[in-house]
Amino acid sequence: MTAPLPLPPVPKPFQLPFHYGALHQIGIDWLVDPDPARRLLAKHHPGLTAATFEDGQALVSLNYQLYFAQYAFGGGITQEIEFSIIAFPTDEGDRLPSLTYAQYAQGWDQTKLLGIARIHVVCDNPFAIRAGHELYAEPKYPGWFEVGLPSLNGPAGETWTVRCKAATIGPNDTLEKASAPLLDVTAELDGLASAAANSAPITGYGTDHEGRLLAGPMNVYQPYRWYDLAAPEHTGRTRLAVHAPDDGLGHDIRTLLGDEAPAVGAWTFQSPPVAAHNRPYYLPTRPHL
């Protein structure tokens, strides 16, 4: 019998679990040729195997997150985008059910072995970048974002637009923005019916500098909304533009997606509001005597 493994360390000043005060997220999925996905996965996560779905295709996911966290000293807002291959630990393959993409996207894998093997993570919060490295072995580096999101405080609609730009980390852990765009993502989900997806906890995989494979589950306490984009009439609802095709992220996206195979699905989560400040009203006034 194999001896139990120790838990990975939690270096100071971090504490786990990390609690999200609010989360707004969109993910877009593509079915792709499995061979390039396997080669790229082997470079980053040799202990993982790329999952396959319809016609033996691999699955690639790009997800954007905007989240708020409350700390003892106040609050912090973070944005990031993850480019991942859906994979499982090679030694656990015999435990996995056989699933279509739609079944996986709606949460039918109750083993939660099918997870996101992160290849690139771009983030606008230097503290979150450090936490990703030290806690979860995430390949995380700086960038910044210009976005348009569905919001109760904005125009009605279900269109998401995300522009990711390059950045560096300057003195005192400050984010120094550059003007160079990395990629643009658009998802026009207006008018589409969604299905409730019981996909959490989502397992995120990382491989540390010593080659050890880590699995970090993320619980989301309400269902995701999943949009089936497989029908030909939905081909134009998502768009991905790579502006830096020669850098790591852009190169790997082009390698796996080519000229962008149409997305097969999108999934979203938006935290419900916890309070509302209502419209004011006038009070009658009486003349002073």
PDB file of C-alpha atoms in Angstrom:
ATOM      1  CA  MET A   1       0.000   0.000   0.000  1.00  0.00           C
ATOM      2  CA  THR A   2       1.287   3.459  -0.924  1.00  0.00           C
ATOM      3  CA  ALA A   3       1.984   5.745   2.017  1.00  0.00           C
ATOM      4  CA  PRO A   4      -0.282   8.842   2.248  1.00  0.00           C
ATOM      5  CA  LEU A   5       1.224  11.979   0.770  1.00  0.00           C
ATOM      6  CA  PRO A   6       1.733  15.062   2.945  1.00  0.00           C
ATOM      7  CA  LEU A   7      -0.253  18.154   2.118  1.00  0.00           C
ATOM      8  CA  PRO A   8       1.602  20.872   0.198  1.00  0.00           C
ATOM      9  CA  PRO A   9       2.866  23.685   2.457  1.00  0.00           C
ATOM     10  CA  VAL A  10       0.974  26.962   2.899  1.00  0.00           C
ATOM     11  CA  PRO A  11       3.692  29.619   3.181  1.00  0.00           C
ATOM     12  CA  LYS A  12       3.045  32.829   5.074  1.00  0.00           C
ATOM     13  CA  PRO A  13       1.242  35.185   4.721  1.00  0.00           C
ATOM     14  CA  PHE A  14      -1.270  33.013   2.857  1.00  0.00           C
ATOM     15  CA  GLN A  15      -4.197  31.175   4.414  1.00  0.00           C
ATOM     16  CA  LEU A  16      -6.354  28.457   2.891  1.00  0.00           C
ATOM     17  CA  PRO A  17      -9.050  28.093   1.868  1.00  0.00           C
ATOM     18  CA  PHE A  18      -9.123  31.407   0.007  1.00  0.00           C
ATOM     19  CA  HIS A  19     -12.636  32.847   0.208  1.00  0.00           C
ATOM     20  CA  TYR A  20     -14.097  34.815  -2.684  1.00  0.00           C
ATOM     21  CA  GLY A  21     -16.417  37.680  -1.748  1.00  0.00           C
ATOM     22  CA  ALA A  22     -17.804  37.835  -5.297  1.00  0.00           C
ATOM     23  CA  LEU A  23     -16.985  36.117  -8.586  1.00  0.00           C
ATOM     24  CA  HIS A  24     -17.841  36.920 -12.207  1.00  0.00           C
ATOM     25  CA  GLN A  25     -16.549  34.390 -14.700  1.00  0.00           C
ATOM     26  CA  ILE A  26     -16.876  33.268 -18.293  1.00  0.00           C
ATOM     27  CA  GLY A  27     -15.291  30.228 -19.887  1.00  0.00           C
ATOM     28  CA  ILE A  28     -15.201  29.256 -23.566  1.00  0.00           C
ATOM     29  CA  ASP A  29     -14.458  25.705 -24.729  1.00  0.00           C
ATOM     30  CA  TRP A  30     -13.067  24.318 -27.990  1.00  0.00           C
ATOM     31  CA  LEU A  31     -12.707  20.723 -29.189  1.00  0.00           C
ATOM     32  CA  VAL A  32      -9.320  20.388 -30.923  1.00  0.00           C
ATOM     33  CA  ASP A  33      -6.879  17.950 -32.522  1.00  0.00           C
ATOM     34  CA  PRO A  34      -5.537  15.859 -29.616  1.00  0.00           C
ATOM     35  CA  ASP A  35      -1.925  15.483 -30.794  1.00  0.00           C
ATOM     36  CA  PRO A  36      -0.798  19.138 -30.350  1.00  0.00           C
ATOM     37  CA  ALA A  37      -2.689  19.236 -27.041  1.00  0.00           C
ATOM     38  CA  ARG A  38      -0.871  16.126 -25.816  1.00  0.00           C
ATOM     39  CA  ARG A  39       2.522  17.511 -26.795  1.00  0.00           C
ATOM     40  CA  LEU A  40       1.903  20.846 -25.078  1.00  0.00           C
ATOM     41  CA  LEU A  41       0.496  19.154 -21.979  1.00  0.00           C
ATOM     42  CA  ALA A  42       3.536  16.884 -21.717  1.00  0.00           C
ATOM     43  CA  LYS A  43       5.840  19.942 -21.578  1.00  0.00           C
ATOM     44  CA  HIS A  44       3.969  21.516 -18.672  1.00  0.00           C
ATOM     45  CA  HIS A  45       2.332  18.623 -16.806  1.00  0.00           C
ATOM     46  CA  PRO A  46       3.968  15.250 -17.525  1.00  0.00           C
ATOM     47  CA  GLY A  47       1.797  13.538 -14.917  1.00  0.00           C
ATOM     48  CA  LEU A  48      -1.424  14.387 -16.771  1.00  0.00           C
ATOM     49  CA  THR A  49      -3.189  12.964 -19.809  1.00  0.00           C
ATOM     50  CA  ALA A  50      -5.398  15.044 -22.095  1.00  0.00           C
ATOM     51  CA  ALA A  51      -9.037  13.979 -21.906  1.00  0.00           C
ATOM     52  CA  THR A  52     -10.798  13.100 -25.157  1.00  0.00           C
ATOM     53  CA  PHE A  53     -14.409  13.557 -26.144  1.00  0.00           C
ATOM     54  CA  GLU A  54     -16.297  13.369 -29.473  1.00  0.00           C
ATOM     55  CA  ASP A  55     -14.228  11.741 -32.240  1.00  0.00           C
ATOM     56  CA  GLY A  56     -11.246  11.503 -29.886  1.00  0.00           C
ATOM     57  CA  GLN A  57     -10.826  15.287 -29.731  1.00  0.00           C
ATOM     58  CA  ALA A  58      -9.148  17.083 -26.837  1.00  0.00           C
ATOM     59  CA  LEU A  59     -10.750  20.019 -25.047  1.00  0.00           C
ATOM     60  CA  VAL A  60      -9.207  23.467 -24.554  1.00  0.00           C
ATOM     61  CA  SER A  61     -10.706  26.138 -22.300  1.00  0.00           C
ATOM     62  CA  LEU A  62     -10.116  29.860 -21.893  1.00  0.00           C
ATOM     63  CA  ASN A  63     -11.704  31.420 -18.816  1.00  0.00           C
ATOM     64  CA  TYR A  64     -11.783  34.980 -17.489  1.00  0.00           C
ATOM     65  CA  GLN A  65     -12.415  35.824 -13.831  1.00  0.00           C
ATOM     66  CA  LEU A  66     -13.181  39.030 -11.980  1.00  0.00           C
ATOM     67  CA  TYR A  67     -13.265  38.487  -8.226  1.00  0.00           C
ATOM     68  CA  PHE A  68     -13.368  40.383  -4.967  1.00  0.00           C
ATOM     69  CA  ALA A  69     -11.850  39.275  -1.673  1.00  0.00           C
ATOM     70  CA  GLN A  70     -12.207  40.843   1.751  1.00  0.00           C
ATOM     71  CA  TYR A  71      -9.167  40.824   4.022  1.00  0.00           C
ATOM     72  CA  ALA A  72      -8.512  42.039   7.557  1.00  0.00           C
ATOM     73  CA  PHE A  73      -7.029  45.239   6.113  1.00  0.00           C
ATOM     74  CA  GLY A  74      -9.795  45.887   3.554  1.00  0.00           C
ATOM     75  CA  GLY A  75     -10.659  44.586   0.103  1.00  0.00           C
ATOM     76  CA  GLY A  76      -8.956  43.594  -3.108  1.00  0.00           C
ATOM     77  CA  ILE A  77     -10.132  43.139  -6.708  1.00  0.00           C
ATOM     78  CA  THR A  78      -8.399  40.753  -9.128  1.00  0.00           C
ATOM     79  CA  GLN A  79      -8.807  39.885 -12.798  1.00  0.00           C
ATOM     80  CA  GLU A  80      -7.194  36.975 -14.581  1.00  0.00           C
ATOM     81  CA  ILE A  81      -7.509  34.770 -17.624  1.00  0.00           C
ATOM     82  CA  GLU A  82      -6.547  31.090 -17.774  1.00  0.00           C
ATOM     83  CA  PHE A  83      -5.698  29.034 -20.859  1.00  0.00           C
ATOM     84  CA  SER A  84      -6.009  25.335 -20.047  1.00  0.00           C
ATOM     85  CA  ILE A  85      -6.242  21.832 -21.437  1.00  0.00           C
ATOM     86  CA  ILE A  86      -8.823  19.537 -19.851  1.00  0.00           C
ATOM     87  CA  ALA A  87      -6.865  16.615 -18.405  1.00  0.00           C
ATOM     88  CA  PHE A  88      -6.709  13.963 -15.699  1.00  0.00           C
ATOM     89  CA  PRO A  89      -3.928  12.267 -13.683  1.00  0.00           C
ATOM     90  CA  THR A  90      -2.541   9.532 -15.909  1.00  0.00           C
ATOM     91  CA  ASP A  91      -2.575   6.961 -13.104  1.00  0.00           C
ATOM     92  CA  GLU A  92      -6.304   7.570 -12.488  1.00  0.00           C
ATOM     93  CA  GLY A  93      -7.583   7.035 -16.023  1.00  0.00           C
ATOM     94  CA  ASP A  94      -9.406   3.814 -15.183  1.00  0.00           C
ATOM     95  CA  ARG A  95     -11.687   5.694 -12.772  1.00  0.00           C
ATOM     96  CA  LEU A  96     -13.098   8.092 -15.371  1.00  0.00           C
ATOM     97  CA  PRO A  97     -16.528   7.688 -16.962  1.00  0.00           C
ATOM     98  CA  SER A  98     -16.898   7.947 -20.752  1.00  0.00           C
ATOM     99  CA  LEU A  99     -18.504  11.345 -21.427  1.00  0.00           C
ATOM    100  CA  THR A 100     -19.457  13.580 -24.298  1.00  0.00           C
ATOM    101  CA  TYR A 101     -18.370  17.210 -24.126  1.00  0.00           C
ATOM    102  CA  ALA A 102     -21.907  18.333 -23.233  1.00  0.00           C
ATOM    103  CA  GLN A 103     -22.064  15.829 -20.375  1.00  0.00           C
ATOM    104  CA  TYR A 104     -18.691  16.960 -19.037  1.00  0.00           C
ATOM    105  CA  ALA A 105     -19.687  20.640 -19.319  1.00  0.00           C
ATOM    106  CA  GLN A 106     -22.811  20.026 -17.251  1.00  0.00           C
ATOM    107  CA  GLY A 107     -20.883  18.342 -14.457  1.00  0.00           C
ATOM    108  CA  TRP A 108     -21.435  14.638 -15.060  1.00  0.00           C
ATOM    109  CA  ASP A 109     -17.875  13.750 -14.012  1.00  0.00           C
ATOM    110  CA  GLN A 110     -18.471  13.291 -10.310  1.00  0.00           C
ATOM    111  CA  THR A 111     -14.952  11.974  -9.778  1.00  0.00           C
ATOM    112  CA  LYS A 112     -13.758  15.568 -10.472  1.00  0.00           C
ATOM    113  CA  LEU A 113     -10.603  14.060 -11.971  1.00  0.00           C
ATOM    114  CA  LEU A 114     -11.268  15.920 -15.213  1.00  0.00           C
ATOM    115  CA  GLY A 115      -9.752  19.295 -14.438  1.00  0.00           C
ATOM    116  CA  ILE A 116      -8.093  22.332 -15.957  1.00  0.00           C
ATOM    117  CA  ALA A 117      -4.384  21.829 -16.616  1.00  0.00           C
ATOM    118  CA  ARG A 118      -3.276  25.447 -16.670  1.00  0.00           C
ATOM    119  CA  ILE A 119      -0.841  26.349 -19.455  1.00  0.00           C
ATOM    120  CA  HIS A 120      -0.953  30.152 -19.055  1.00  0.00           C
ATOM    121  CA  VAL A 121      -2.524  32.408 -16.417  1.00  0.00           C
ATOM    122  CA  VAL A 122      -2.424  36.191 -16.909  1.00  0.00           C
ATOM    123  CA  CYS A 123      -3.320  38.240 -13.813  1.00  0.00           C
ATOM    124  CA  ASP A 124      -3.463  41.923 -12.813  1.00  0.00           C
ATOM    125  CA  ASN A 125      -2.757  41.464  -9.089  1.00  0.00           C
ATOM    126  CA  PRO A 126       0.897  40.901  -8.049  1.00  0.00           C
ATOM    127  CA  PHE A 127      -0.178  39.397  -4.700  1.00  0.00           C
ATOM    128  CA  ALA A 128      -2.467  36.923  -6.496  1.00  0.00           C
ATOM    129  CA  ILE A 129       0.361  36.065  -8.904  1.00  0.00           C
ATOM    130  CA  ARG A 130       2.595  35.208  -5.964  1.00  0.00           C
ATOM    131  CA  ALA A 131      -0.186  33.185  -4.320  1.00  0.00           C
ATOM    132  CA  GLY A 132      -0.778  31.265  -7.541  1.00  0.00           C
ATOM    133  CA  HIS A 133       2.910  30.377  -7.803  1.00  0.00           C
ATOM    134  CA  GLU A 134       3.474  29.405  -4.181  1.00  0.00           C
ATOM    135  CA  LEU A 135       0.193  27.666  -3.372  1.00  0.00           C
ATOM    136  CA  TYR A 136      -0.981  26.054  -6.600  1.00  0.00           C
ATOM    137  CA  ALA A 137       2.071  25.980  -8.914  1.00  0.00           C
ATOM    138  CA  GLU A 138       0.200  28.111 -11.432  1.00  0.00           C
ATOM    139  CA  PRO A 139       2.083  29.435 -14.490  1.00  0.00           C
ATOM    140  CA  LYS A 140       0.928  32.940 -13.598  1.00  0.00           C
ATOM    141  CA  TYR A 141       2.342  36.240 -14.865  1.00  0.00           C
ATOM    142  CA  PRO A 142       1.257  39.895 -15.075  1.00  0.00           C
ATOM    143  CA  GLY A 143      -1.186  41.494 -17.467  1.00  0.00           C
ATOM    144  CA  TRP A 144      -4.146  43.859 -17.310  1.00  0.00           C
ATOM    145  CA  PHE A 145      -7.667  43.997 -18.687  1.00  0.00           C
ATOM    146  CA  GLU A 146     -10.293  46.178 -20.331  1.00  0.00           C
ATOM    147  CA  VAL A 147     -13.717  44.527 -20.138  1.00  0.00           C
ATOM    148  CA  GLY A 148     -17.405  44.852 -20.807  1.00  0.00           C
ATOM    149  CA  LEU A 149     -19.540  42.522 -18.693  1.00  0.00           C
ATOM    150  CA  PRO A 150     -23.226  41.778 -18.152  1.00  0.00           C
ATOM    151  CA  SER A 151     -24.250  43.772 -15.092  1.00  0.00           C
ATOM    152  CA  LEU A 152     -27.359  44.784 -13.188  1.00  0.00           C
ATOM    153  CA  ASN A 153     -25.737  48.229 -13.102  1.00  0.00           C
ATOM    154  CA  GLY A 154     -25.437  48.453 -16.877  1.00  0.00           C
ATOM    155  CA  PRO A 155     -27.407  47.968 -20.085  1.00  0.00           C
ATOM    156  CA  ALA A 156     -29.383  44.749 -20.413  1.00  0.00           C
ATOM    157  CA  GLY A 157     -27.645  41.945 -22.264  1.00  0.00           C
ATOM    158  CA  GLU A 158     -25.427  38.872 -22.006  1.00  0.00           C
ATOM    159  CA  THR A 159     -22.388  39.962 -24.022  1.00  0.00           C
ATOM    160  CA  TRP A 160     -18.907  39.620 -22.541  1.00  0.00           C
ATOM    161  CA  THR A 161     -15.860  41.384 -24.008  1.00  0.00           C
ATOM    162  CA  VAL A 162     -12.376  40.966 -22.551  1.00  0.00           C
ATOM    163  CA  ARG A 163      -9.166  42.573 -23.795  1.00  0.00           C
ATOM    164  CA  CYS A 164      -5.968  41.320 -22.140  1.00  0.00           C
ATOM    165  CA  LYS A 165      -2.823  43.473 -22.347  1.00  0.00           C
ATOM    166  CA  ALA A 166       0.788  42.992 -21.314  1.00  0.00           C
ATOM    167  CA  ALA A 167       2.220  44.226 -18.007  1.00  0.00           C
ATOM    168  CA  THR A 168       5.217  43.846 -15.729  1.00  0.00           C
ATOM    169  CA  ILE A 169       5.663  43.909 -11.957  1.00  0.00           C
ATOM    170  CA  GLY A 170       7.531  47.006 -10.804  1.00  0.00           C
ATOM    171  CA  PRO A 171       8.993  48.153  -7.479  1.00  0.00           C
ATOM    172  CA  ASN A 172       7.027  47.365  -4.313  1.00  0.00           C
ATOM    173  CA  ASP A 173       4.885  44.820  -6.164  1.00  0.00           C
ATOM    174  CA  THR A 174       3.135  47.404  -8.326  1.00  0.00           C
ATOM    175  CA  LEU A 175       1.599  46.485 -11.665  1.00  0.00           C
ATOM    176  CA  GLU A 176       3.131  48.447 -14.541  1.00  0.00           C
ATOM    177  CA  LYS A 177       0.786  48.417 -17.537  1.00  0.00           C
ATOM    178  CA  ALA A 178       2.009  48.225 -21.123  1.00  0.00           C
ATOM    179  CA  SER A 179      -0.026  49.211 -24.161  1.00  0.00           C
ATOM    180  CA  ALA A 180       0.569  46.015 -26.157  1.00  0.00           C
ATOM    181  CA  PRO A 181      -2.581  43.873 -26.445  1.00  0.00           C
ATOM    182  CA  LEU A 182      -2.265  40.115 -26.009  1.00  0.00           C
ATOM    183  CA  LEU A 183      -5.714  38.873 -26.945  1.00  0.00           C
ATOM    184  CA  ASP A 184      -9.383  39.821 -27.244  1.00  0.00           C
ATOM    185  CA  VAL A 185     -12.310  37.549 -26.353  1.00  0.00           C
ATOM    186  CA  THR A 186     -15.982  38.187 -27.155  1.00  0.00           C
ATOM    187  CA  ALA A 187     -18.977  36.020 -26.277  1.00  0.00           C
ATOM    188  CA  GLU A 188     -22.430  37.153 -27.415  1.00  0.00           C
ATOM    189  CA  LEU A 189     -24.794  34.983 -25.406  1.00  0.00           C
ATOM    190  CA  ASP A 190     -27.865  37.216 -25.746  1.00  0.00           C
ATOM    191  CA  GLY A 191     -31.074  35.307 -26.389  1.00  0.00           C
ATOM    192  CA  LEU A 192     -29.545  31.883 -25.773  1.00  0.00           C
ATOM    193  CA  ALA A 193     -31.075  29.458 -23.296  1.00  0.00           C
ATOM    194  CA  SER A 194     -28.667  28.122 -20.698  1.00  0.00           C
ATOM    195  CA  ALA A 195     -28.582  24.933 -18.672  1.00  0.00           C
ATOM    196  CA  ALA A 196     -27.688  24.747 -15.002  1.00  0.00           C
ATOM    197  CA  ALA A 197     -24.293  23.055 -14.763  1.00  0.00           C
ATOM    198  CA  ASN A 198     -23.271  21.247 -11.582  1.00  0.00           C
ATOM    199  CA  SER A 199     -19.584  21.392 -12.514  1.00  0.00           C
ATOM    200  CA  ALA A 200     -18.058  22.554  -9.218  1.00  0.00           C
ATOM    201  CA  PRO A 201     -15.788  21.799  -7.546  1.00  0.00           C
ATOM    202  CA  ILE A 202     -13.512  22.481 -10.485  1.00  0.00           C
ATOM    203  CA  THR A 203     -10.128  20.810 -10.135  1.00  0.00           C
ATOM    204  CA  GLY A 204      -7.182  22.969 -11.153  1.00  0.00           C
ATOM    205  CA  TYR A 205      -3.889  21.159 -11.804  1.00  0.00           C
ATOM    206  CA  GLY A 206      -0.370  22.511 -11.343  1.00  0.00           C
ATOM    207  CA  THR A 207       3.111  21.010 -11.564  1.00  0.00           C
ATOM    208  CA  ASP A 208       5.725  22.487  -9.240  1.00  0.00           C
ATOM    209  CA  HIS A 209       9.446  23.006  -9.843  1.00  0.00           C
ATOM    210  CA  GLU A 210      10.202  19.566  -8.417  1.00  0.00           C
ATOM    211  CA  GLY A 211       7.803  17.885 -10.817  1.00  0.00           C
ATOM    212  CA  ARG A 212       5.129  17.167  -8.226  1.00  0.00           C
ATOM    213  CA  LEU A 213       1.545  17.254  -9.458  1.00  0.00           C
ATOM    214  CA  LEU A 214      -0.889  19.348  -7.396  1.00  0.00           C
ATOM    215  CA  ALA A 215      -4.686  19.340  -7.530  1.00  0.00           C
ATOM    216  CA  GLY A 216      -6.567  22.327  -6.100  1.00  0.00           C
ATOM    217  CA  PRO A 217     -10.384  22.127  -6.053  1.00  0.00           C
ATOM    218  CA  MET A 218     -12.404  25.361  -6.310  1.00  0.00           C
ATOM    219  CA  ASN A 219     -15.913  25.284  -4.892  1.00  0.00           C
ATOM    220  CA  VAL A 220     -18.536  27.597  -6.375  1.00  0.00           C
ATOM    221  CA  TYR A 221     -21.651  27.581  -4.253  1.00  0.00           C
ATOM    222  CA  GLN A 222     -24.250  27.918  -7.013  1.00  0.00           C
ATOM    223  CA  PRO A 223     -24.600  26.251 -10.431  1.00  0.00           C
ATOM    224  CA  TYR A 224     -22.843  27.614 -13.486  1.00  0.00           C
ATOM    225  CA  ARG A 225     -24.845  28.527 -16.581  1.00  0.00           C
ATOM    226  CA  TRP A 226     -23.763  26.496 -19.610  1.00  0.00           C
ATOM    227  CA  TYR A 227     -24.499  27.536 -23.182  1.00  0.00           C
ATOM    228  CA  ASP A 228     -24.429  24.921 -25.948  1.00  0.00           C
ATOM    229  CA  LEU A 229     -22.721  26.524 -28.961  1.00  0.00           C
ATOM    230  CA  ALA A 230     -22.258  23.394 -31.066  1.00  0.00           C
ATOM    231  CA  ALA A 231     -25.004  24.212 -33.601  1.00  0.00           C
ATOM    232  CA  PRO A 232     -23.711  25.870 -36.811  1.00  0.00           C
ATOM    233  CA  GLU A 233     -25.899  28.946 -36.309  1.00  0.00           C
ATOM    234  CA  HIS A 234     -23.932  29.785 -33.140  1.00  0.00           C
ATOM    235  CA  THR A 235     -20.525  29.801 -34.833  1.00  0.00           C
ATOM    236  CA  GLY A 236     -20.203  33.584 -34.766  1.00  0.00           C
ATOM    237  CA  ARG A 237     -21.236  34.073 -31.158  1.00  0.00           C
ATOM    238  CA  THR A 238     -17.675  33.810 -29.824  1.00  0.00           C
ATOM    239  CA  ARG A 239     -14.568  35.466 -31.234  1.00  0.00           C
ATOM    240  CA  LEU A 240     -10.943  35.194 -30.177  1.00  0.00           C
ATOM    241  CA  ALA A 241      -8.266  37.503 -31.578  1.00  0.00           C
ATOM    242  CA  VAL A 242      -4.583  36.870 -30.794  1.00  0.00           C
ATOM    243  CA  HIS A 243      -2.506  40.058 -31.046  1.00  0.00           C
ATOM    244  CA  ALA A 244       0.862  38.629 -29.932  1.00  0.00           C
ATOM    245  CA  PRO A 245       1.131  35.360 -31.897  1.00  0.00           C
ATOM    246  CA  ASP A 246       4.817  34.889 -31.145  1.00  0.00           C
ATOM    247  CA  ASP A 247       4.733  35.134 -27.346  1.00  0.00           C
ATOM    248  CA  GLY A 248       4.029  32.103 -25.163  1.00  0.00           C
ATOM    249  CA  LEU A 249       0.276  32.544 -24.733  1.00  0.00           C
ATOM    250  CA  GLY A 250      -0.386  33.589 -28.303  1.00  0.00           C
ATOM    251  CA  HIS A 251       1.835  30.861 -29.747  1.00  0.00           C
ATOM    252  CA  ASP A 252       0.147  28.128 -27.722  1.00  0.00           C
ATOM    253  CA  ILE A 253      -3.354  29.350 -28.567  1.00  0.00           C
ATOM    254  CA  ARG A 254      -2.517  29.368 -32.273  1.00  0.00           C
ATOM    255  CA  THR A 255      -0.910  25.917 -31.985  1.00  0.00           C
ATOM    256  CA  LEU A 256      -4.032  24.370 -30.458  1.00  0.00           C
ATOM    257  CA  LEU A 257      -6.815  26.390 -32.076  1.00  0.00           C
ATOM    258  CA  GLY A 258      -5.272  27.207 -35.440  1.00  0.00           C
ATOM    259  CA  ASP A 259      -7.455  29.782 -37.148  1.00  0.00           C
ATOM    260  CA  GLU A 260      -9.931  29.264 -34.316  1.00  0.00           C
ATOM    261  CA  ALA A 261     -12.172  26.287 -34.612  1.00  0.00           C
ATOM    262  CA  PRO A 262     -15.674  27.312 -33.537  1.00  0.00           C
ATOM    263  CA  ALA A 263     -16.338  27.108 -29.824  1.00  0.00           C
ATOM    264  CA  VAL A 264     -18.554  24.257 -28.667  1.00  0.00           C
ATOM    265  CA  GLY A 265     -19.735  25.826 -25.419  1.00  0.00           C
ATOM    266  CA  ALA A 266     -19.514  28.684 -22.957  1.00  0.00           C
ATOM    267  CA  TRP A 267     -20.122  28.780 -19.220  1.00  0.00           C
ATOM    268  CA  THR A 268     -20.693  31.702 -16.899  1.00  0.00           C
ATOM    269  CA  PHE A 269     -21.072  32.516 -13.244  1.00  0.00           C
ATOM    270  CA  GLN A 270     -22.024  35.829 -11.687  1.00  0.00           C
ATOM    271  CA  SER A 271     -22.364  36.339  -7.959  1.00  0.00           C
ATOM    272  CA  PRO A 272     -25.823  37.580  -6.966  1.00  0.00           C
ATOM    273  CA  PRO A 273     -26.018  41.052  -5.454  1.00  0.00           C
ATOM    274  CA  VAL A 274     -26.135  41.250  -1.675  1.00  0.00           C
ATOM    275  CA  ALA A 275     -27.684  44.719  -1.354  1.00  0.00           C
ATOM    276  CA  ALA A 276     -29.220  47.451  -3.492  1.00  0.00           C
ATOM    277  CA  HIS A 277     -29.210  51.201  -2.930  1.00  0.00           C
ATOM    278  CA  ASN A 278     -32.596  52.304  -4.247  1.00  0.00           C
ATOM    279  CA  ARG A 279     -33.749  55.397  -6.120  1.00  0.00           C
ATOM    280  CA  PRO A 280     -34.388  58.357  -3.808  1.00  0.00           C
ATOM    281  CA  TYR A 281     -37.714  60.125  -3.474  1.00  0.00           C
ATOM    282  CA  TYR A 282     -38.711  63.632  -2.523  1.00  0.00           C
ATOM    283  CA  LEU A 283     -40.169  64.469   0.855  1.00  0.00           C
ATOM    284  CA  PRO A 284     -42.754  67.233   1.155  1.00  0.00           C
ATOM    285  CA  THR A 285     -41.419  70.370   2.743  1.00  0.00           C
ATOM    286  CA  ARG A 286     -43.342  72.901   4.799  1.00  0.00           C
ATOM    287  CA  PRO A 287     -42.621  76.588   4.791  1.00  0.00           C
ATOM    288  CA  HIS A 288     -40.915  77.845   7.893  1.00  0.00           C
ATOM    289  CA  LEU A 289     -43.133  80.068  10.080  1.00  0.00           C
TER     290      LEU A 289
END
